[in-house]
Amino acid sequence: MANFKGHALPGSFFLIVGLWWSVKYPLKYFHQKRKRSQYYQRLEIIEAAIRTLFSIIGILAEQFVPDGPHVHLYSENHWIKLMNWQHSTMYLFFAISGVIDMLTYLNTHVPLGVDRLVMAVATFNEGFLFYHHVHNRPPLDQYIHSLLLCAVFGGTLSIFLEVIFRDNIVLELFRTSLTILQGTWFWQIGFVLFPPFGAPKWDQKDDSNIMFITMCFCWHYLAALCITAVNYSLVCCLLTRLKRHGGEIIGIQMLKSDHKYQEALLGGSDEE
Amino acid sequence: MANFKGHALPGSFFLIVGLWWSVKYPLKYFHQKRKRSQYYQRLEIIEAAIRTLFSIIGILAEQFVPDGPHVHLYSENHWIKLMNWQHSTMYLFFAISGVIDMLTYLNTHVPLGVDRLVMAVATFNEGFLFYHHVHNRPPLDQYIHSLLLCAVFGGTLSIFLEVIFRDNIVLELFRTSLTILQGTWFWQIGFVLFPPFGAPKWDQKDDSNIMFITMCFCWHYLAALCITAVNYSLVCCLLTRLKRHGGEIIGIQMLKSDHKYQEALLGGSDEE
Amino acid sequence: MANFKGHALPGSFFLIVGLWWSVKYPLKYFHQKRKRSQYYQRLEIIEAAIRTLFSIIGILAEQFVPDGPHVHLYSENHWIKLMNWQHSTMYLFFAISGVIDMLTYLNTHVPLGVDRLVMAVATFNEGFLFYHHVHNRPPLDQYIHSLLLCAVFGGTLSIFLEVIFRDNIVLELFRTSLTILQGTWFWQIGFVLFPPFGAPKWDQKDDSNIMFITMCFCWHYLAALCITAVNYSLVCCLLTRLKRHGGEIIGIQMLKSDHKYQEALLGGSDEE
Amino acid sequence: MANFKGHALPGSFFLIVGLWWSVKYPLKYFHQKRKRSQYYQRLEIIEAAIRTLFSIIGILAEQFVPDGPHVHLYSENHWIKLMNWQHSTMYLFFAISGVIDMLTYLNTHVPLGVDRLVMAVATFNEGFLFYHHVHNRPPLDQYIHSLLLCAVFGGTLSIFLEVIFRDNIVLELFRTSLTILQGTWFWQIGFVLFPPFGAPKWDQKDDSNIMFITMCFCWHYLAALCITAVNYSLVCCLLTRLKRHGGEIIGIQMLKSDHKYQEALLGGSDEE
């Protein structure tokens, strides 16, 4: 996957998840304040299912692209396409994380917090593999990937904290912004290392390129913060307007349609 | 900005903020004890506005000084004045942090803690850019800047903890002292690397200079601690004396003048 | 112990402890929910005693194997078998940790949390000695041991957090999975560095071997997570089925048989 | 102070503090359980005063030993005795920490936790100066000092946690054991680098010496843990025996003698 598409695909994946979270968590937060956060369980399950699905697609893509390993790991004294295997492993952890997320909401016997722990592990694992991934490459290539690690390990820390400080909106928004950052940065890596549309190659050893890339990373995070902030305020405005114009209807309808579902779901209780 | 002024300016900025905080937080703490901390909201907003303003002035200065980039980033195959662009980026993050601070107090829909998170991010960003800033320079130059990172990353950690342990006076005083340290250290860097008043240049490769600078950094922190302690006790004495001499008047006047303002402000509520 | 057995033995030790924990903690968690967690004290004491015993066996084995130091440390100007002494030291810390665990449950004057602190110290100590253990070895040997440190220091952090967040099922399961990981990874090290059954030696300097080993470590952790999850759900199913078929009997019997014991034990109280 | 005495003196200082803490904290803990912990304030103040005194003696010794700098810092183009100045700086921070400790208990306006923060800063400062202290020395010298940093930074972390989790007996005992470790390790450094009694010098470049020293550090911590545990149980036994034999008398007498003092002291209240 060492080409433009190979970076655009995971980038889009993280970007979509990040954008979705930048809508979901504000929504949940405002409903929580009004004591109506229960019907987010179905949402969470659907989200986790989609994340799992995407991850499995990622695994299959890495394995069965024409120059992929096709599930062969070792033959004739050498390892086959370890790069693809490593990427598959990353996706596999995110798939497991998705499954655990679903289980946490479907089964009351799974302790709350396990979903966050496994998500933190999946994120750490991504960073761990990337860290040992980029030896023996040109400086800019190494550097631009190592910047990704800031986003990844920052995310790991933040998600791990959510094991203990669950449903903290600030930590959730932090995670959201770091996920968007990862998404846009993957795209940036693609543009820098494999310039599409016949753009000229970057000089991989030029110090001022590295200096620009450092700053560019900060700008990406700034953009990620802004996107998170804009979506947060859009959700806030929307809900306020709905409320003002007697628009609680939507909420009520959601509640109603969820009612039967919730009863089945909450046979047990989600006490912590 | 690689001259004396370029270090004195940010130094003064941090110093002023630090000194102000060393007065504000003790004041707030003593009023909190007497259940009268609400009217600090207006103060916080004014402070944040001033911080934002200073940051914007910083950005403009970096961009439009005679040898600045004048908002040109790339031309004729090379990056233009990346140093100035990096400094602008640092100021930009502090501006954003100021804006978010204002919003947190102006708008009850912004969750408490987001202001601290963004401040931590802005501080981390400063450290992050500095870290990748000083390659290929003489040892003393590198070293004296890397000491700054202790103050910066220590501050990042402390501010991040405030996301969870908000309004903890100890963390606030710690942050204050680290901010003062940053301020005085910027001045120290200026004096060492660009000696003003025709003082002789320091030998950049002398080991004993580096050894002295290490110790000097500790002394700066000691001074920062003392300044914080002195201001704390001054505030404490002042308030005690006012109280003793029937001087609650000031507090009451502040409360009154704020009353109408607060009502408008607190249409919602700042529950956490 | 630089042979296959020398890695298989500690590996089995950690594996057994990990597997046992993956049963114990879910059991305790489900009983806790039903307010019946007291009779786990006896279990904890037995477990700690066994851990202590195993550690002492480890010490004795390291000291009195034919080519061991036989409790001689220094003679004729050189240190004797420092490798074995270092391993003995590791076991010794785990023995101390076991003793403290026993004391915590036997004696109400030992503050809760000390057992976790000493366990964290023992784990840190293992990592500390390993870290300074593998200098001057071939790259793959160094690398495969350094991966172990991820599990060890991750465990240290997690156990240290338990000092403050005691009886948090998520942290306990995390610790469990990291212990299983250590166990299986010791076996992996044995297989890679000292291939048994006449298998060919690995090329210690081949980069792709290192790349595979990195990924392999992730797979081991995946396996450890799955084992933990499977055992957790088995315990969950078992308890649910027992409950459904009037099978509270077992629990009640355990309670009864423990009743007298508990009374003696809980002369004091385990308030925190 | 690069001689045996120069390491024996700080070693004794830390050892005495550590041993005292290993008695004080258990005492306080057991009295706390019986709601009688108030009269420890006088003890704390005396302890802090003694710590301050010792630190000042340390500063004076470093400055006015025959080959000391005698408060001259710079003359004729070179720095004077920076080593002694660095040591003075370390002692100065501990003196400040002692003063703040006293103030915390004497003055109710000083927020609780500031004493711990400043103690953490003093400890960090010690490690910070040591870290930049040992460049350009033989490997064993560097290594044996760097091991000290484990104790120092471990202590920093632990003390910083006490800002938030104050009066946690486990953290206090951890700090105690690390302080004892520092004490005994200073002595060990003295014995290794400046063998007294005409013992032969250690080979500073021998790898097996370094290997032994690593393990020796673990043994020191083991000893520190044992000392802490023994003192803890002695205090526990003593108090239990006193209680059994109607010996509450001592406690009561202490209470009485402290009563008047406390009233003066607690004009305010030590609410947190």
PDB file of C-alpha atoms in Angstrom, chain A residues 54-248:
ATOM      1  CA  PHE A  54     -14.592  -1.188   7.538  1.00  0.00           C
ATOM      2  CA  SER A  55     -11.737  -2.817   9.416  1.00  0.00           C
ATOM      3  CA  ILE A  56     -12.540  -6.203   7.922  1.00  0.00           C
ATOM      4  CA  ILE A  57     -12.678  -4.631   4.459  1.00  0.00           C
ATOM      5  CA  GLY A  58      -9.257  -3.146   5.239  1.00  0.00           C
ATOM      6  CA  ILE A  59      -7.871  -6.556   6.178  1.00  0.00           C
ATOM      7  CA  LEU A  60      -9.268  -8.173   3.036  1.00  0.00           C
ATOM      8  CA  ALA A  61      -7.958  -5.359   0.841  1.00  0.00           C
ATOM      9  CA  GLU A  62      -4.455  -5.643   2.312  1.00  0.00           C
ATOM     10  CA  GLN A  63      -4.463  -9.417   1.845  1.00  0.00           C
ATOM     11  CA  PHE A  64      -6.053  -9.778  -1.554  1.00  0.00           C
ATOM     12  CA  VAL A  65      -4.845  -6.807  -3.603  1.00  0.00           C
ATOM     13  CA  PRO A  66      -3.027  -8.173  -6.658  1.00  0.00           C
ATOM     14  CA  ASP A  67       0.416  -7.760  -5.053  1.00  0.00           C
ATOM     15  CA  GLY A  68      -0.800  -8.775  -1.581  1.00  0.00           C
ATOM     16  CA  PRO A  69       0.252 -11.853   0.376  1.00  0.00           C
ATOM     17  CA  HIS A  70      -3.044 -13.731  -0.074  1.00  0.00           C
ATOM     18  CA  VAL A  71      -2.820 -15.087   3.497  1.00  0.00           C
ATOM     19  CA  HIS A  72       0.594 -16.633   2.845  1.00  0.00           C
ATOM     20  CA  LEU A  73       3.040 -15.648   5.560  1.00  0.00           C
ATOM     21  CA  TYR A  74       6.190 -17.654   5.000  1.00  0.00           C
ATOM     22  CA  SER A  75       7.505 -19.671   2.109  1.00  0.00           C
ATOM     23  CA  GLU A  76      10.853 -20.732   0.778  1.00  0.00           C
ATOM     24  CA  ASN A  77      12.877 -19.206   3.589  1.00  0.00           C
ATOM     25  CA  HIS A  78      11.502 -15.681   3.529  1.00  0.00           C
ATOM     26  CA  TRP A  79       8.570 -13.753   4.916  1.00  0.00           C
ATOM     27  CA  ILE A  80       5.950 -12.687   2.363  1.00  0.00           C
ATOM     28  CA  LYS A  81       4.795  -9.053   2.150  1.00  0.00           C
ATOM     29  CA  LEU A  82       5.267  -8.216   5.820  1.00  0.00           C
ATOM     30  CA  MET A  83       4.118  -4.641   5.150  1.00  0.00           C
ATOM     31  CA  ASN A  84       0.674  -5.852   4.168  1.00  0.00           C
ATOM     32  CA  TRP A  85       0.598  -8.236   7.110  1.00  0.00           C
ATOM     33  CA  GLN A  86       1.401  -5.388   9.486  1.00  0.00           C
ATOM     34  CA  HIS A  87      -1.377  -3.271   8.048  1.00  0.00           C
ATOM     35  CA  SER A  88      -3.754  -6.222   8.340  1.00  0.00           C
ATOM     36  CA  THR A  89      -2.766  -6.542  11.984  1.00  0.00           C
ATOM     37  CA  MET A  90      -3.581  -2.887  12.611  1.00  0.00           C
ATOM     38  CA  TYR A  91      -7.012  -3.293  11.020  1.00  0.00           C
ATOM     39  CA  LEU A  92      -7.547  -6.513  12.959  1.00  0.00           C
ATOM     40  CA  PHE A  93      -7.113  -4.694  16.276  1.00  0.00           C
ATOM     41  CA  PHE A  94      -9.606  -2.045  15.212  1.00  0.00           C
ATOM     42  CA  ALA A  95     -12.017  -4.808  14.204  1.00  0.00           C
ATOM     43  CA  ILE A  96     -11.639  -6.410  17.655  1.00  0.00           C
ATOM     44  CA  SER A  97     -12.191  -3.001  19.227  1.00  0.00           C
ATOM     45  CA  GLY A  98     -15.400  -2.628  17.216  1.00  0.00           C
ATOM     46  CA  VAL A  99     -16.630  -6.050  18.297  1.00  0.00           C
ATOM     47  CA  ILE A 100     -15.932  -5.293  21.971  1.00  0.00           C
ATOM     48  CA  ASP A 101     -17.771  -1.969  21.594  1.00  0.00           C
ATOM     49  CA  MET A 102     -20.818  -3.780  20.259  1.00  0.00           C
ATOM     50  CA  LEU A 103     -20.665  -6.340  23.058  1.00  0.00           C
ATOM     51  CA  THR A 104     -20.398  -3.639  25.730  1.00  0.00           C
ATOM     52  CA  TYR A 105     -23.714  -2.171  24.638  1.00  0.00           C
ATOM     53  CA  LEU A 106     -25.448  -5.441  23.735  1.00  0.00           C
ATOM     54  CA  ASN A 107     -24.466  -7.411  26.830  1.00  0.00           C
ATOM     55  CA  THR A 108     -24.736  -5.962  30.297  1.00  0.00           C
ATOM     56  CA  HIS A 109     -22.234  -8.473  31.653  1.00  0.00           C
ATOM     57  CA  VAL A 110     -19.364  -6.799  29.815  1.00  0.00           C
ATOM     58  CA  PRO A 111     -17.962  -4.225  32.246  1.00  0.00           C
ATOM     59  CA  LEU A 112     -18.081  -0.627  31.051  1.00  0.00           C
ATOM     60  CA  GLY A 113     -14.617   0.632  30.242  1.00  0.00           C
ATOM     61  CA  VAL A 114     -13.452  -2.560  28.535  1.00  0.00           C
ATOM     62  CA  ASP A 115     -14.501  -1.004  25.211  1.00  0.00           C
ATOM     63  CA  ARG A 116     -12.279   2.020  25.886  1.00  0.00           C
ATOM     64  CA  LEU A 117      -9.392  -0.165  27.047  1.00  0.00           C
ATOM     65  CA  VAL A 118      -9.476  -2.248  23.858  1.00  0.00           C
ATOM     66  CA  MET A 119      -9.781   0.902  21.746  1.00  0.00           C
ATOM     67  CA  ALA A 120      -6.729   2.328  23.537  1.00  0.00           C
ATOM     68  CA  VAL A 121      -4.897  -0.939  22.897  1.00  0.00           C
ATOM     69  CA  ALA A 122      -5.851  -0.859  19.206  1.00  0.00           C
ATOM     70  CA  THR A 123      -4.596   2.720  18.917  1.00  0.00           C
ATOM     71  CA  PHE A 124      -1.403   1.915  20.809  1.00  0.00           C
ATOM     72  CA  ASN A 125      -0.890  -1.068  18.550  1.00  0.00           C
ATOM     73  CA  GLU A 126      -1.186   1.156  15.477  1.00  0.00           C
ATOM     74  CA  GLY A 127       1.463   3.461  16.902  1.00  0.00           C
ATOM     75  CA  PHE A 128       3.629   0.546  18.006  1.00  0.00           C
ATOM     76  CA  LEU A 129       3.688  -0.984  14.524  1.00  0.00           C
ATOM     77  CA  PHE A 130       4.267   2.394  12.849  1.00  0.00           C
ATOM     78  CA  TYR A 131       7.139   3.102  15.205  1.00  0.00           C
ATOM     79  CA  HIS A 132       8.975  -0.035  14.062  1.00  0.00           C
ATOM     80  CA  HIS A 133       7.819   0.453  10.519  1.00  0.00           C
ATOM     81  CA  VAL A 134       9.845   3.243   9.093  1.00  0.00           C
ATOM     82  CA  HIS A 135      13.461   2.344   9.651  1.00  0.00           C
ATOM     83  CA  ASN A 136      15.803   2.610   6.704  1.00  0.00           C
ATOM     84  CA  ARG A 137      13.732   5.160   4.834  1.00  0.00           C
ATOM     85  CA  PRO A 138      14.605   8.692   3.682  1.00  0.00           C
ATOM     86  CA  PRO A 139      14.490  11.363   6.468  1.00  0.00           C
ATOM     87  CA  LEU A 140      11.306  13.101   5.321  1.00  0.00           C
ATOM     88  CA  ASP A 141       9.468   9.787   5.011  1.00  0.00           C
ATOM     89  CA  GLN A 142      10.531   8.754   8.513  1.00  0.00           C
ATOM     90  CA  TYR A 143       9.741  12.152   9.931  1.00  0.00           C
ATOM     91  CA  ILE A 144       6.293  12.548   8.412  1.00  0.00           C
ATOM     92  CA  HIS A 145       5.302   9.125   9.732  1.00  0.00           C
ATOM     93  CA  SER A 146       6.747   9.835  13.171  1.00  0.00           C
ATOM     94  CA  LEU A 147       4.551  12.948  13.435  1.00  0.00           C
ATOM     95  CA  LEU A 148       1.584  10.642  13.021  1.00  0.00           C
ATOM     96  CA  LEU A 149       2.731   8.975  16.241  1.00  0.00           C
ATOM     97  CA  CYS A 150       2.010  12.196  18.189  1.00  0.00           C
ATOM     98  CA  ALA A 151      -1.632  11.926  17.161  1.00  0.00           C
ATOM     99  CA  VAL A 152      -1.715   8.178  17.759  1.00  0.00           C
ATOM    100  CA  PHE A 153      -0.097   8.091  21.205  1.00  0.00           C
ATOM    101  CA  GLY A 154      -1.937  11.244  22.288  1.00  0.00           C
ATOM    102  CA  GLY A 155      -5.118   9.419  21.335  1.00  0.00           C
ATOM    103  CA  THR A 156      -4.003   6.307  23.241  1.00  0.00           C
ATOM    104  CA  LEU A 157      -3.460   8.306  26.411  1.00  0.00           C
ATOM    105  CA  SER A 158      -6.755  10.134  26.041  1.00  0.00           C
ATOM    106  CA  ILE A 159      -8.740   6.930  25.398  1.00  0.00           C
ATOM    107  CA  PHE A 160      -7.022   5.164  28.288  1.00  0.00           C
ATOM    108  CA  LEU A 161      -8.064   8.014  30.580  1.00  0.00           C
ATOM    109  CA  GLU A 162     -11.640   7.415  29.440  1.00  0.00           C
ATOM    110  CA  VAL A 163     -11.473   3.994  31.102  1.00  0.00           C
ATOM    111  CA  ILE A 164     -11.505   5.889  34.386  1.00  0.00           C
ATOM    112  CA  PHE A 165     -13.178   9.180  33.437  1.00  0.00           C
ATOM    113  CA  ARG A 166     -15.895   7.762  31.190  1.00  0.00           C
ATOM    114  CA  ASP A 167     -18.347  10.047  29.377  1.00  0.00           C
ATOM    115  CA  ASN A 168     -16.131  13.086  29.933  1.00  0.00           C
ATOM    116  CA  ILE A 169     -17.083  15.317  27.018  1.00  0.00           C
ATOM    117  CA  VAL A 170     -13.697  17.084  26.996  1.00  0.00           C
ATOM    118  CA  LEU A 171     -11.772  13.825  26.612  1.00  0.00           C
ATOM    119  CA  GLU A 172     -14.232  12.678  23.957  1.00  0.00           C
ATOM    120  CA  LEU A 173     -13.802  15.879  21.962  1.00  0.00           C
ATOM    121  CA  PHE A 174     -10.013  15.578  22.351  1.00  0.00           C
ATOM    122  CA  ARG A 175     -10.157  12.056  20.948  1.00  0.00           C
ATOM    123  CA  THR A 176     -12.394  13.289  18.150  1.00  0.00           C
ATOM    124  CA  SER A 177      -9.977  16.036  17.149  1.00  0.00           C
ATOM    125  CA  LEU A 178      -7.012  13.645  17.218  1.00  0.00           C
ATOM    126  CA  THR A 179      -8.894  11.188  15.032  1.00  0.00           C
ATOM    127  CA  ILE A 180      -9.641  13.900  12.474  1.00  0.00           C
ATOM    128  CA  LEU A 181      -5.966  14.896  12.653  1.00  0.00           C
ATOM    129  CA  GLN A 182      -4.942  11.332  11.862  1.00  0.00           C
ATOM    130  CA  GLY A 183      -7.320  11.293   8.937  1.00  0.00           C
ATOM    131  CA  THR A 184      -6.098  14.515   7.361  1.00  0.00           C
ATOM    132  CA  TRP A 185      -2.458  13.661   8.103  1.00  0.00           C
ATOM    133  CA  PHE A 186      -2.719  10.353   6.249  1.00  0.00           C
ATOM    134  CA  TRP A 187      -3.915  12.352   3.244  1.00  0.00           C
ATOM    135  CA  GLN A 188      -1.010  14.757   3.741  1.00  0.00           C
ATOM    136  CA  ILE A 189       1.479  11.868   3.810  1.00  0.00           C
ATOM    137  CA  GLY A 190      -0.013  10.605   0.587  1.00  0.00           C
ATOM    138  CA  PHE A 191       0.327  14.024  -1.052  1.00  0.00           C
ATOM    139  CA  VAL A 192       3.923  14.483   0.114  1.00  0.00           C
ATOM    140  CA  LEU A 193       5.375  11.034  -0.523  1.00  0.00           C
ATOM    141  CA  PHE A 194       3.357  10.065  -3.586  1.00  0.00           C
ATOM    142  CA  PRO A 195       2.327  13.353  -5.234  1.00  0.00           C
ATOM    143  CA  PRO A 196      -0.737  12.638  -7.402  1.00  0.00           C
ATOM    144  CA  PHE A 197      -1.708  14.449 -10.620  1.00  0.00           C
ATOM    145  CA  GLY A 198       1.906  14.434 -11.800  1.00  0.00           C
ATOM    146  CA  ALA A 199       3.046  16.974  -9.199  1.00  0.00           C
ATOM    147  CA  PRO A 200       6.833  17.128  -8.697  1.00  0.00           C
ATOM    148  CA  LYS A 201       8.430  14.967  -6.016  1.00  0.00           C
ATOM    149  CA  TRP A 202       9.465  16.569  -2.701  1.00  0.00           C
ATOM    150  CA  ASP A 203      13.169  16.664  -1.882  1.00  0.00           C
ATOM    151  CA  GLN A 204      13.317  14.061   0.897  1.00  0.00           C
ATOM    152  CA  LYS A 205      16.503  15.419   2.436  1.00  0.00           C
ATOM    153  CA  ASP A 206      15.783  19.147   2.433  1.00  0.00           C
ATOM    154  CA  ASP A 207      15.765  20.519   5.988  1.00  0.00           C
ATOM    155  CA  SER A 208      13.321  23.287   5.189  1.00  0.00           C
ATOM    156  CA  ASN A 209      10.834  20.705   3.925  1.00  0.00           C
ATOM    157  CA  ILE A 210      11.009  18.984   7.310  1.00  0.00           C
ATOM    158  CA  MET A 211      10.591  22.348   9.019  1.00  0.00           C
ATOM    159  CA  PHE A 212       7.513  23.121   6.930  1.00  0.00           C
ATOM    160  CA  ILE A 213       6.050  19.679   7.596  1.00  0.00           C
ATOM    161  CA  THR A 214       6.372  20.216  11.361  1.00  0.00           C
ATOM    162  CA  MET A 215       4.411  23.420  11.096  1.00  0.00           C
ATOM    163  CA  CYS A 216       1.960  21.874   8.662  1.00  0.00           C
ATOM    164  CA  PHE A 217       1.182  19.216  11.283  1.00  0.00           C
ATOM    165  CA  CYS A 218       0.228  21.983  13.708  1.00  0.00           C
ATOM    166  CA  TRP A 219      -2.030  23.527  11.079  1.00  0.00           C
ATOM    167  CA  HIS A 220      -3.718  20.195  10.513  1.00  0.00           C
ATOM    168  CA  TYR A 221      -4.462  19.962  14.224  1.00  0.00           C
ATOM    169  CA  LEU A 222      -5.753  23.509  14.147  1.00  0.00           C
ATOM    170  CA  ALA A 223      -8.090  22.522  11.315  1.00  0.00           C
ATOM    171  CA  ALA A 224      -9.162  19.438  13.268  1.00  0.00           C
ATOM    172  CA  LEU A 225      -9.931  21.620  16.300  1.00  0.00           C
ATOM    173  CA  CYS A 226     -11.935  24.017  14.151  1.00  0.00           C
ATOM    174  CA  ILE A 227     -13.932  21.232  12.515  1.00  0.00           C
ATOM    175  CA  THR A 228     -14.724  19.795  15.946  1.00  0.00           C
ATOM    176  CA  ALA A 229     -15.714  23.234  17.243  1.00  0.00           C
ATOM    177  CA  VAL A 230     -17.891  24.045  14.215  1.00  0.00           C
ATOM    178  CA  ASN A 231     -19.746  20.732  14.366  1.00  0.00           C
ATOM    179  CA  TYR A 232     -20.173  21.148  18.118  1.00  0.00           C
ATOM    180  CA  SER A 233     -21.765  24.553  17.707  1.00  0.00           C
ATOM    181  CA  LEU A 234     -23.926  23.418  14.767  1.00  0.00           C
ATOM    182  CA  VAL A 235     -25.323  20.613  16.900  1.00  0.00           C
ATOM    183  CA  CYS A 236     -25.809  23.053  19.748  1.00  0.00           C
ATOM    184  CA  CYS A 237     -27.666  25.593  17.551  1.00  0.00           C
ATOM    185  CA  LEU A 238     -29.810  22.917  15.950  1.00  0.00           C
ATOM    186  CA  LEU A 239     -30.910  21.452  19.254  1.00  0.00           C
ATOM    187  CA  THR A 240     -31.608  24.887  20.733  1.00  0.00           C
ATOM    188  CA  ARG A 241     -33.693  25.890  17.716  1.00  0.00           C
ATOM    189  CA  LEU A 242     -35.626  22.592  17.725  1.00  0.00           C
ATOM    190  CA  LYS A 243     -36.367  23.055  21.396  1.00  0.00           C
ATOM    191  CA  ARG A 244     -37.510  26.638  20.946  1.00  0.00           C
ATOM    192  CA  HIS A 245     -39.923  25.825  18.077  1.00  0.00           C
ATOM    193  CA  GLY A 246     -41.659  23.081  20.026  1.00  0.00           C
ATOM    194  CA  GLY A 247     -39.386  20.706  18.236  1.00  0.00           C
ATOM    195  CA  GLU A 248     -38.969  18.282  21.053  1.00  0.00           C
TER     196      GLU A 248
END
